[in-house]
Amino acid sequence: MPSNVHAFWIWTPETNKWINPKYSVKDTPLEQLEVSKQLFDQKNYPLAIKEFNKLVKNYPRSREAAEAQYYIGRSQGELGNYYEGFKAFQVVIDKYPFSERAAEIVDNQFNIAVSLMEGKYVHNKWTQVVTGGDYEVIEIFRQVIKNAPYGKHAGEAQLKIGLYLKEKKLYQEARDEFEKTINDYPNTDWAKAAKFQIALTDSIRGTDIQRDQQTTTTAVNEFKEFIADHPDTELSKKAKEHVADLRDKEAENNFLIAQFYAKQKNYKAAKVYFNEIVNDYDDTVWAKKSLERIQELGKLK
């Protein structure tokens, strides 16, 4: 045998074994934790993770194991591996329920989801295949709610699921999550915000002027209801602005329909729509345009 076979191995009489210092663990979990934390404090996060993992593997039932698992989550976060950090934190919740870090871990998980939602961690194509793409944001928010359903982050986490889905243009799914926020966390600011978001989501769905106006009309009514329930809030001011915009869209949609009938020389039907705009949408620019078109059509036989 070559003389350098055991170049990285040391014989220990105490264990009567050959050991590799690279993979060895300290005699007590506390010693191993201290060594690991030193590396963490030195910001050598990759090596710190390895040392914390040694503790978890070799002293799984110790109180120090829970602390090591917590620091694995912290280390992953420092490396920018937010989702890996979330999973490491969740191990503490699931495997070490006695840990005093529970509340802090939920805080960290919530912040991780927010960081992902705000785009601080950009996936490459391989990561998207492995983790299922950006939808891990929803997974983390749901886990925050599950870990502390009555905690300080629960209502906001539920609302943010809806906001995230709305951002992805999954409007019906977003609406369902906003409804859940209202049902699960009534009489809270999150429920109030969710009610506003429902109206806003319906308004976005109704912005296509060629689309049936039912969704837009629903959004207008929802905004008006919100204004009636919360007349003195900042959101009510925004709701009034949205109502004005949506009414303008409704009037524009009716104007296009009237124009279509006019081109088809169905002047009677065209006048019905133009008159409706003049009577019901007199606060929009389309009322004046409709009145002009009515006068023009009156000159035609």
CSV table of C-alpha atoms in Angstrom, one decimal:
chain,number,residue,atom,x,y,z
A,1,MET,CA,0.0,0.0,0.0
A,2,PRO,CA,1.3,3.5,-0.7
A,3,SER,CA,2.5,5.3,2.4
A,4,ASN,CA,0.1,8.3,1.9
A,5,VAL,CA,-3.1,6.3,2.1
A,6,HIS,CA,-3.8,7.7,5.6
A,7,ALA,CA,-2.4,11.2,4.9
A,8,PHE,CA,-5.6,12.8,6.1
A,9,TRP,CA,-6.5,10.3,8.7
A,10,ILE,CA,-5.4,10.1,12.4
A,11,TRP,CA,-5.4,7.1,14.7
A,12,THR,CA,-7.2,7.9,18.0
A,13,PRO,CA,-6.5,5.5,20.9
A,14,GLU,CA,-9.7,6.8,22.7
A,15,THR,CA,-11.9,5.5,19.9
A,16,ASN,CA,-9.5,2.8,18.6
A,17,LYS,CA,-10.3,4.1,15.1
A,18,TRP,CA,-8.8,6.1,12.3
A,19,ILE,CA,-10.6,9.4,11.9
A,20,ASN,CA,-10.4,12.2,9.4
A,21,PRO,CA,-10.3,15.6,11.2
A,22,LYS,CA,-12.1,17.1,8.3
A,23,TYR,CA,-15.2,15.1,9.2
A,24,SER,CA,-14.7,14.8,12.9
A,25,VAL,CA,-17.1,16.3,15.5
A,26,LYS,CA,-16.3,17.8,18.9
A,27,ASP,CA,-16.7,15.7,22.1
A,28,THR,CA,-19.9,17.6,23.2
A,29,PRO,CA,-22.7,19.3,21.3
A,30,LEU,CA,-21.9,22.5,23.1
A,31,GLU,CA,-18.3,22.5,21.9
A,32,GLN,CA,-19.5,21.7,18.3
A,33,LEU,CA,-22.0,24.6,18.5
A,34,GLU,CA,-19.3,27.0,19.6
A,35,VAL,CA,-17.0,26.1,16.8
A,36,SER,CA,-19.8,26.4,14.3
A,37,LYS,CA,-20.9,29.8,15.6
A,38,GLN,CA,-17.4,31.1,15.4
A,39,LEU,CA,-17.4,30.3,11.7
A,40,PHE,CA,-20.8,32.0,11.4
A,41,ASP,CA,-19.6,35.1,13.1
A,42,GLN,CA,-16.6,35.1,10.8
A,43,LYS,CA,-19.1,35.1,7.9
A,44,ASN,CA,-17.7,31.8,6.6
A,45,TYR,CA,-21.2,30.6,6.0
A,46,PRO,CA,-20.5,27.5,3.7
A,47,LEU,CA,-18.1,26.0,6.3
A,48,ALA,CA,-20.4,27.0,9.1
A,49,ILE,CA,-23.3,25.1,7.5
A,50,LYS,CA,-21.1,22.0,7.3
A,51,GLU,CA,-20.2,22.3,11.0
A,52,PHE,CA,-23.8,22.9,12.1
A,53,ASN,CA,-24.8,19.9,10.1
A,54,LYS,CA,-22.3,17.8,11.9
A,55,LEU,CA,-23.9,18.7,15.2
A,56,VAL,CA,-27.4,18.0,13.9
A,57,LYS,CA,-26.3,14.6,12.6
A,58,ASN,CA,-24.2,13.5,15.6
A,59,TYR,CA,-26.2,15.0,18.4
A,60,PRO,CA,-29.8,15.0,17.0
A,61,ARG,CA,-31.6,14.9,20.3
A,62,SER,CA,-29.6,17.7,22.0
A,63,ARG,CA,-30.9,21.1,22.6
A,64,GLU,CA,-27.9,22.4,20.7
A,65,ALA,CA,-29.2,20.6,17.6
A,66,ALA,CA,-32.2,22.9,17.4
A,67,GLU,CA,-29.9,25.9,17.7
A,68,ALA,CA,-27.6,24.5,15.0
A,69,GLN,CA,-30.6,23.9,12.7
A,70,TYR,CA,-31.7,27.5,13.2
A,71,TYR,CA,-28.2,28.8,12.3
A,72,ILE,CA,-28.3,26.7,9.2
A,73,GLY,CA,-31.3,28.7,8.1
A,74,ARG,CA,-29.6,31.9,9.0
A,75,SER,CA,-26.5,30.9,7.1
A,76,GLN,CA,-28.5,30.0,4.0
A,77,GLY,CA,-30.2,33.4,4.1
A,78,GLU,CA,-26.9,35.2,4.4
A,79,LEU,CA,-25.8,33.3,1.2
A,80,GLY,CA,-28.9,34.5,-0.6
A,81,ASN,CA,-30.4,31.0,-0.6
A,82,TYR,CA,-33.8,32.2,0.7
A,83,TYR,CA,-35.8,29.1,-0.1
A,84,GLU,CA,-33.2,26.8,1.4
A,85,GLY,CA,-33.2,29.0,4.4
A,86,PHE,CA,-36.9,28.7,4.7
A,87,LYS,CA,-36.7,24.9,4.6
A,88,ALA,CA,-34.0,24.8,7.2
A,89,PHE,CA,-36.0,27.0,9.5
A,90,GLN,CA,-39.1,24.7,9.0
A,91,VAL,CA,-37.1,21.7,10.3
A,92,VAL,CA,-36.7,23.5,13.6
A,93,ILE,CA,-40.5,24.0,13.8
A,94,ASP,CA,-41.3,20.4,12.8
A,95,LYS,CA,-38.5,18.5,14.6
A,96,TYR,CA,-37.7,20.7,17.6
A,97,PRO,CA,-41.0,22.1,18.9
A,98,PHE,CA,-39.3,23.0,22.2
A,99,SER,CA,-37.1,25.5,20.6
A,100,GLU,CA,-37.4,29.1,21.9
A,101,ARG,CA,-36.7,30.3,18.4
A,102,ALA,CA,-40.2,29.5,17.1
A,103,ALA,CA,-41.5,33.1,17.0
A,104,GLU,CA,-38.3,34.4,15.5
A,105,ILE,CA,-38.3,31.7,12.9
A,106,VAL,CA,-41.8,32.6,11.8
A,107,ASP,CA,-40.6,36.2,11.5
A,108,ASN,CA,-37.7,35.1,9.3
A,109,GLN,CA,-39.9,32.9,7.1
A,110,PHE,CA,-42.3,35.8,6.5
A,111,ASN,CA,-39.4,38.1,5.6
A,112,ILE,CA,-38.0,35.4,3.2
A,113,ALA,CA,-41.4,35.2,1.4
A,114,VAL,CA,-41.5,39.0,1.2
A,115,SER,CA,-37.9,39.0,-0.2
A,116,LEU,CA,-38.8,36.5,-2.8
A,117,MET,CA,-42.0,38.4,-3.7
A,118,GLU,CA,-40.0,41.6,-4.2
A,119,GLY,CA,-37.6,39.8,-6.5
A,120,LYS,CA,-34.5,39.8,-4.4
A,121,TYR,CA,-33.8,36.3,-5.4
A,122,VAL,CA,-33.8,35.6,-9.1
A,123,HIS,CA,-34.3,32.0,-10.3
A,124,ASN,CA,-32.3,30.4,-13.0
A,125,LYS,CA,-34.1,27.9,-15.3
A,126,TRP,CA,-32.8,24.9,-13.4
A,127,THR,CA,-34.0,26.3,-10.1
A,128,GLN,CA,-37.4,26.8,-11.6
A,129,VAL,CA,-37.6,23.2,-12.7
A,130,VAL,CA,-36.5,21.9,-9.3
A,131,THR,CA,-38.7,24.2,-7.0
A,132,GLY,CA,-41.7,24.7,-9.2
A,133,GLY,CA,-40.8,28.3,-10.2
A,134,ASP,CA,-41.9,31.3,-8.3
A,135,TYR,CA,-44.8,29.6,-6.5
A,136,GLU,CA,-42.6,28.8,-3.6
A,137,VAL,CA,-43.5,32.3,-2.4
A,138,ILE,CA,-47.1,31.1,-1.8
A,139,GLU,CA,-45.8,27.9,-0.2
A,140,ILE,CA,-43.8,30.0,2.4
A,141,PHE,CA,-46.7,32.4,3.1
A,142,ARG,CA,-49.0,29.4,3.7
A,143,GLN,CA,-46.5,27.8,6.0
A,144,VAL,CA,-46.2,31.0,8.0
A,145,ILE,CA,-50.0,30.9,8.5
A,146,LYS,CA,-49.9,27.2,9.4
A,147,ASN,CA,-47.0,27.8,11.9
A,148,ALA,CA,-48.8,30.7,13.6
A,149,PRO,CA,-52.4,31.0,12.4
A,150,TYR,CA,-53.1,33.7,15.0
A,151,GLY,CA,-49.7,35.3,14.9
A,152,LYS,CA,-48.9,38.8,13.9
A,153,HIS,CA,-48.0,37.8,10.3
A,154,ALA,CA,-50.9,35.5,9.5
A,155,GLY,CA,-53.4,38.0,8.1
A,156,GLU,CA,-50.8,39.9,6.1
A,157,ALA,CA,-49.4,36.6,4.8
A,158,GLN,CA,-52.9,35.6,3.6
A,159,LEU,CA,-53.3,39.0,1.9
A,160,LYS,CA,-49.9,38.8,0.2
A,161,ILE,CA,-50.8,35.5,-1.3
A,162,GLY,CA,-53.7,37.3,-3.1
A,163,LEU,CA,-51.4,40.2,-4.1
A,164,TYR,CA,-48.8,37.8,-5.5
A,165,LEU,CA,-51.4,36.0,-7.6
A,166,LYS,CA,-52.8,39.3,-8.8
A,167,GLU,CA,-49.4,40.3,-9.9
A,168,LYS,CA,-49.2,37.1,-11.9
A,169,LYS,CA,-52.5,38.0,-13.5
A,170,LEU,CA,-54.3,35.0,-11.9
A,171,TYR,CA,-57.2,37.2,-11.0
A,172,GLN,CA,-59.8,34.7,-10.0
A,173,GLU,CA,-57.3,32.8,-7.8
A,174,ALA,CA,-56.2,36.2,-6.3
A,175,ARG,CA,-59.8,37.1,-5.6
A,176,ASP,CA,-60.4,33.8,-3.8
A,177,GLU,CA,-57.4,34.5,-1.5
A,178,PHE,CA,-58.7,38.0,-0.8
A,179,GLU,CA,-62.0,36.5,0.2
A,180,LYS,CA,-60.2,34.1,2.5
A,181,THR,CA,-58.5,37.0,4.1
A,182,ILE,CA,-61.8,38.6,4.8
A,183,ASN,CA,-63.3,35.4,6.2
A,184,ASP,CA,-60.4,34.3,8.3
A,185,TYR,CA,-59.3,37.7,9.6
A,186,PRO,CA,-62.4,39.8,9.9
A,187,ASN,CA,-62.4,43.2,11.6
A,188,THR,CA,-58.7,43.7,10.8
A,189,ASP,CA,-56.8,46.1,8.5
A,190,TRP,CA,-55.9,43.1,6.4
A,191,ALA,CA,-59.6,42.4,5.8
A,192,LYS,CA,-60.2,46.0,4.9
A,193,ALA,CA,-57.3,45.9,2.4
A,194,ALA,CA,-58.5,42.6,1.0
A,195,LYS,CA,-62.0,44.1,0.3
A,196,PHE,CA,-60.4,47.0,-1.6
A,197,GLN,CA,-58.2,44.5,-3.5
A,198,ILE,CA,-61.2,42.5,-4.6
A,199,ALA,CA,-62.7,45.6,-6.2
A,200,LEU,CA,-59.4,46.5,-7.7
A,201,THR,CA,-58.9,43.0,-9.1
A,202,ASP,CA,-62.4,43.1,-10.7
A,203,SER,CA,-61.6,46.5,-12.1
A,204,ILE,CA,-58.4,45.2,-13.8
A,205,ARG,CA,-60.4,42.3,-15.3
A,206,GLY,CA,-62.9,44.8,-16.7
A,207,THR,CA,-60.4,47.2,-18.2
A,208,ASP,CA,-60.7,45.6,-21.6
A,209,ILE,CA,-63.3,47.9,-23.2
A,210,GLN,CA,-64.3,45.2,-25.7
A,211,ARG,CA,-65.2,42.8,-22.9
A,212,ASP,CA,-68.6,42.4,-21.4
A,213,GLN,CA,-69.1,45.1,-18.8
A,214,GLN,CA,-70.5,43.0,-16.0
A,215,THR,CA,-67.1,42.7,-14.3
A,216,THR,CA,-66.6,46.4,-14.5
A,217,THR,CA,-70.0,47.1,-13.1
A,218,THR,CA,-69.3,44.7,-10.3
A,219,ALA,CA,-66.1,46.5,-9.5
A,220,VAL,CA,-67.8,49.9,-9.5
A,221,ASN,CA,-70.4,48.6,-7.0
A,222,GLU,CA,-67.6,47.0,-4.8
A,223,PHE,CA,-65.7,50.3,-4.7
A,224,LYS,CA,-68.8,52.2,-3.8
A,225,GLU,CA,-69.6,49.7,-1.0
A,226,PHE,CA,-66.0,50.1,0.3
A,227,ILE,CA,-66.3,53.9,0.2
A,228,ALA,CA,-69.6,53.7,2.2
A,229,ASP,CA,-68.1,51.3,4.8
A,230,HIS,CA,-64.8,53.3,5.1
A,231,PRO,CA,-65.5,56.9,4.1
A,232,ASP,CA,-62.6,58.5,5.9
A,233,THR,CA,-59.7,56.3,4.9
A,234,GLU,CA,-56.9,56.9,2.4
A,235,LEU,CA,-58.1,53.9,0.4
A,236,SER,CA,-61.5,55.5,0.0
A,237,LYS,CA,-59.9,58.3,-1.9
A,238,LYS,CA,-58.2,55.8,-4.2
A,239,ALA,CA,-61.5,54.0,-4.5
A,240,LYS,CA,-63.2,57.1,-5.7
A,241,GLU,CA,-60.5,57.6,-8.3
A,242,HIS,CA,-61.0,54.0,-9.5
A,243,VAL,CA,-64.8,54.5,-9.7
A,244,ALA,CA,-64.2,57.5,-12.0
A,245,ASP,CA,-61.8,55.6,-14.2
A,246,LEU,CA,-64.2,52.6,-14.4
A,247,ARG,CA,-67.2,54.8,-15.3
A,248,ASP,CA,-65.1,56.3,-18.0
A,249,LYS,CA,-64.4,52.8,-19.3
A,250,GLU,CA,-68.1,51.9,-19.2
A,251,ALA,CA,-69.0,55.0,-21.1
A,252,GLU,CA,-66.3,54.4,-23.7
A,253,ASN,CA,-67.4,50.8,-24.1
A,254,ASN,CA,-71.0,52.0,-24.8
A,255,PHE,CA,-69.7,54.6,-27.2
A,256,LEU,CA,-67.9,52.0,-29.2
A,257,ILE,CA,-71.1,49.9,-29.3
A,258,ALA,CA,-73.0,52.9,-30.5
A,259,GLN,CA,-70.4,53.6,-33.2
A,260,PHE,CA,-70.7,50.0,-34.4
A,261,TYR,CA,-74.5,50.3,-34.8
A,262,ALA,CA,-74.0,53.6,-36.6
A,263,LYS,CA,-71.6,52.1,-39.1
A,264,GLN,CA,-74.2,49.3,-39.7
A,265,LYS,CA,-76.7,52.1,-40.3
A,266,ASN,CA,-78.8,50.9,-37.4
A,267,TYR,CA,-79.3,54.5,-36.3
A,268,LYS,CA,-82.1,53.7,-33.9
A,269,ALA,CA,-79.9,51.3,-31.8
A,270,ALA,CA,-77.0,53.7,-32.0
A,271,LYS,CA,-79.1,56.6,-30.6
A,272,VAL,CA,-80.2,54.4,-27.7
A,273,TYR,CA,-76.6,53.9,-26.6
A,274,PHE,CA,-75.6,57.5,-27.2
A,275,ASN,CA,-78.5,58.7,-25.2
A,276,GLU,CA,-77.6,56.3,-22.3
A,277,ILE,CA,-74.2,57.8,-22.2
A,278,VAL,CA,-75.5,61.4,-22.1
A,279,ASN,CA,-78.0,60.5,-19.3
A,280,ASP,CA,-76.0,58.1,-17.2
A,281,TYR,CA,-72.4,59.2,-17.8
A,282,ASP,CA,-72.7,63.0,-17.9
A,283,ASP,CA,-69.5,63.3,-15.8
A,284,THR,CA,-67.3,61.7,-18.5
A,285,VAL,CA,-65.9,63.1,-21.8
A,286,TRP,CA,-68.0,60.6,-23.7
A,287,ALA,CA,-71.2,62.4,-22.8
A,288,LYS,CA,-70.2,65.4,-24.9
A,289,LYS,CA,-69.0,63.2,-27.8
A,290,SER,CA,-72.3,61.2,-27.7
A,291,LEU,CA,-74.3,64.4,-27.8
A,292,GLU,CA,-72.4,65.5,-30.9
A,293,ARG,CA,-73.0,62.1,-32.5
A,294,ILE,CA,-76.7,62.3,-31.7
A,295,GLN,CA,-76.9,65.6,-33.5
A,296,GLU,CA,-75.0,64.2,-36.5
A,297,LEU,CA,-77.3,61.2,-36.7
A,298,GLY,CA,-80.3,63.5,-36.6
A,299,LYS,CA,-79.3,64.9,-39.9
A,300,LEU,CA,-79.3,61.4,-41.5
A,301,LYS,CA,-82.4,59.8,-42.9
